[in-house]
Coordinates of C-alpha atoms and ligand atoms in Angstrom, one line a residue:
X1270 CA 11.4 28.7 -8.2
X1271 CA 13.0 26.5 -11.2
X1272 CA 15.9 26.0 -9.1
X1273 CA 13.6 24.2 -6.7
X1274 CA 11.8 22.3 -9.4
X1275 CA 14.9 20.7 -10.5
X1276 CA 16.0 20.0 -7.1
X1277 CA 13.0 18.4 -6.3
X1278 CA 12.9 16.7 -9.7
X1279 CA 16.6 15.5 -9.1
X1280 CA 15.6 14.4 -5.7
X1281 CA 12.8 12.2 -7.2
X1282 CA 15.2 10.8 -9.5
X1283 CA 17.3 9.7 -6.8
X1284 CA 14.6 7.9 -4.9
X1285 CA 13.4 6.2 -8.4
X1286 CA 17.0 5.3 -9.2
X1287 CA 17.1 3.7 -5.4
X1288 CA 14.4 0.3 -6.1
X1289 CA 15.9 -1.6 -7.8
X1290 CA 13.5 -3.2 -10.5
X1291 CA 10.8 -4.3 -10.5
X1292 CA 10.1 -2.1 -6.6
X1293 CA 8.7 1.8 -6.9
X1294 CA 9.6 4.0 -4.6
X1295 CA 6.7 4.6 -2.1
X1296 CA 8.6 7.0 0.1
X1297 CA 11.7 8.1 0.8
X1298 CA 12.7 5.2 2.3
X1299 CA 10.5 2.4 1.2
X1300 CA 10.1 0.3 -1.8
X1301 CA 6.7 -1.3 -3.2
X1302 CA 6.6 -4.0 -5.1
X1303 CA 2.8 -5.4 -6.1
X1304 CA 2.3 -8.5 -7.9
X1305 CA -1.5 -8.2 -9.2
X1306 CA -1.3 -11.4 -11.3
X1307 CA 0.1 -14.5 -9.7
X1308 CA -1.7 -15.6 -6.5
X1309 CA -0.1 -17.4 -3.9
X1310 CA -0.6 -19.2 -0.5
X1311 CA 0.5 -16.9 2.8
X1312 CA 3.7 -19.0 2.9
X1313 CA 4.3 -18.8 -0.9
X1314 CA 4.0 -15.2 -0.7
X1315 CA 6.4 -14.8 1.8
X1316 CA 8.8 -17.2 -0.5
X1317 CA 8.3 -14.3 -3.4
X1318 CA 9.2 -10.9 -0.9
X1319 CA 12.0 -12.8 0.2
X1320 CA 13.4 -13.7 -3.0
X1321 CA 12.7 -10.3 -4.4
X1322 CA 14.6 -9.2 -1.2
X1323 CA 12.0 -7.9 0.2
X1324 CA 9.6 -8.3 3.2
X1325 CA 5.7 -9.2 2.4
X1326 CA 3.9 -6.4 3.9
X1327 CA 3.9 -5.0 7.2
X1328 CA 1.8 -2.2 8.4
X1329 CA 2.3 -0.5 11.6
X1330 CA 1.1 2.7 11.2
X1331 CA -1.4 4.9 9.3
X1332 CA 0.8 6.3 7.2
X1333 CA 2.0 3.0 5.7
X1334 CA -1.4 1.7 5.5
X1335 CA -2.4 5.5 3.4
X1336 CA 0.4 5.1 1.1
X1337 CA -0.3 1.3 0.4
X1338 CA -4.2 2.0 0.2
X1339 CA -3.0 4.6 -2.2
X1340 CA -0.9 3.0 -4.5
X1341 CA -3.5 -0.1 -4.3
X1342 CA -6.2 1.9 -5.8
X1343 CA -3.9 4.1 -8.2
X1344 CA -4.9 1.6 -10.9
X1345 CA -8.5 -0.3 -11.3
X1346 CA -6.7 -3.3 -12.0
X1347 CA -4.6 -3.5 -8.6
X1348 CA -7.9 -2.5 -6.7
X1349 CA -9.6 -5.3 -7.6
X1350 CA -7.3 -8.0 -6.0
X1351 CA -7.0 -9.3 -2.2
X1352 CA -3.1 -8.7 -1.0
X1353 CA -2.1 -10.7 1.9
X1354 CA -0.7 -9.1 5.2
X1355 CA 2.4 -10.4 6.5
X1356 CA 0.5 -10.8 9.9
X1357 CA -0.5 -14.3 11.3
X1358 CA -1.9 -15.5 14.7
X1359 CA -1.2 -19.5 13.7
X1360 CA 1.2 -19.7 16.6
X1361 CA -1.2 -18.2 19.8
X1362 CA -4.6 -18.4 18.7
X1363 CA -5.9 -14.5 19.1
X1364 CA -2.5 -12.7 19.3
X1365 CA -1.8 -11.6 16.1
X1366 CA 2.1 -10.6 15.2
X1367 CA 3.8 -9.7 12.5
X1368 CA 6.5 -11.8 10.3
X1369 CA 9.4 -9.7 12.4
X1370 CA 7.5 -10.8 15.4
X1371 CA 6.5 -7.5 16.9
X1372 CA 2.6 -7.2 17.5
X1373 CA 0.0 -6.5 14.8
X1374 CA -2.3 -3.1 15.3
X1375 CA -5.7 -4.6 16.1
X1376 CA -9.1 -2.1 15.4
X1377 CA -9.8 0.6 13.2
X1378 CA -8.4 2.0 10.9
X1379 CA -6.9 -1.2 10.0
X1380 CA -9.0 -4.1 10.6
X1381 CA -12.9 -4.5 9.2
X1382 CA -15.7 -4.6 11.4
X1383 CA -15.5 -7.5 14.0
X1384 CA -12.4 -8.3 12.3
X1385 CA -10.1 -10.3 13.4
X1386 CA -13.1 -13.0 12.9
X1387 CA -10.8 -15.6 15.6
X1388 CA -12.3 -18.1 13.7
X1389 CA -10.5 -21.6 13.8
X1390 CA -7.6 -22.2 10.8
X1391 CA -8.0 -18.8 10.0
X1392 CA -4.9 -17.6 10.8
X1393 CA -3.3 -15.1 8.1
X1394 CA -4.1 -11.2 7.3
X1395 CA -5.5 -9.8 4.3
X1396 CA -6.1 -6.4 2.8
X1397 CA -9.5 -7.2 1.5
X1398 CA -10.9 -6.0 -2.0
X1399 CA -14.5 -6.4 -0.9
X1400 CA -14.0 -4.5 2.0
X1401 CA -12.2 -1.5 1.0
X1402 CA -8.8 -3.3 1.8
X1403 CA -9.8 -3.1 5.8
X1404 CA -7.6 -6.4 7.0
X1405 CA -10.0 -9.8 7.4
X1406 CA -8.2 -13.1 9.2
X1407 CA -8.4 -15.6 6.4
X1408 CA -7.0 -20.0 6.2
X1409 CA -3.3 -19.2 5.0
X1410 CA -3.8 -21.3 2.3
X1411 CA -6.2 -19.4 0.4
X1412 CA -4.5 -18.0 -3.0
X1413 CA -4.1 -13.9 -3.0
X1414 CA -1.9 -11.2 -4.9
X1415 CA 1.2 -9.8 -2.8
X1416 CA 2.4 -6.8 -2.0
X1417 CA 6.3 -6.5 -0.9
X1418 CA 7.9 -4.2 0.9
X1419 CA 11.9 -3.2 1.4
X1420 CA 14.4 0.0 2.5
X1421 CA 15.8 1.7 -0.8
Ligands
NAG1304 C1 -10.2 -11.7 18.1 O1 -9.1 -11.5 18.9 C2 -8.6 -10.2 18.9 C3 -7.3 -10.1 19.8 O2 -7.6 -10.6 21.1 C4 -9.6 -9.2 19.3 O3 -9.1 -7.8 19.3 C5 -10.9 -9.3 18.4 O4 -11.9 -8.4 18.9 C6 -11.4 -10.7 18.4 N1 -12.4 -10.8 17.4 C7 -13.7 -11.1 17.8 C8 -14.7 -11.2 16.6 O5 -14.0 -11.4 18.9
CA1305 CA1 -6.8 -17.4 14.1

């Protein structure tokens, strides 16, 4: 039994020790880095991931989006704040991709009600705070928190 505490408790050293500052491990494999007090435009957010050497978030599965939705609301002050999605539809009106190109999830359990809205220059995802962090299609220059995202 203590054996397997301090395994596990060397193991979570490990991962902690593997993010470099100022990312948090959110898995095993996976950094998080949330900035809750600068807000940015969609393109100055992806500026910030990338110069932390990161990527601004992608979710492509539930998982991801639990462990993000849990780490948003571990704190009242990080649940409070919109976080943009690295997810855009500026190029095909509609057809919503990712920043790696590959194609967003559309529906529950990721996107609110009616959501994507489709309406015109709103073109960029967000996790938003009103609506329980469920993703809304909002203009890309709108200023939000980020949330970044990279491999330990
Ligand atoms: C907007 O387009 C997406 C992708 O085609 C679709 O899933 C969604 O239902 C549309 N939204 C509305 C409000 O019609
Ligand atoms: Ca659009």
């Amino acid at each position: 039994m203590l054996l397997r505490l301090s395994s596990f408790l060397s193991a979570l050293a490990i991962v902690a020790a593997q993010c470099p500052d100022p990312y948090v491990p959110l898995d095993e494999t996976r950094c998080i880095l949330l900035d809750e007090i600068v807000t940015y435009t969609y393109d100055e957010a992806v500026s910030f991931c990338q110069t932390h050497g990161g990527s601004l978030l992608v979710i492509k599965d539930c998982e991801t989006f639990g462990l993000v939705y849990d780490y948003i609301h571990s704190e009242a002050v990080t649940t409070n704040h919109h976080y943009w999605l690295a997810a855009s539809d500026a190029e095909e009106e509609g057809t919503w991709k990712f920043i790696d190109k590959q194609p967003t999830p559309m529906g529950t359990p990721f996107w609110g009600p009616g959501q994507p809205s489709n309406r015109t220059g709103y073109n960029c995802g967000l996790l938003h705070a009103s609506y329980n962090h469920k993703w809304y299609d909002m203009p890309c220059t709108g200023k939000y928190n980020a949330i970044c995202l990279r491999s330990v």
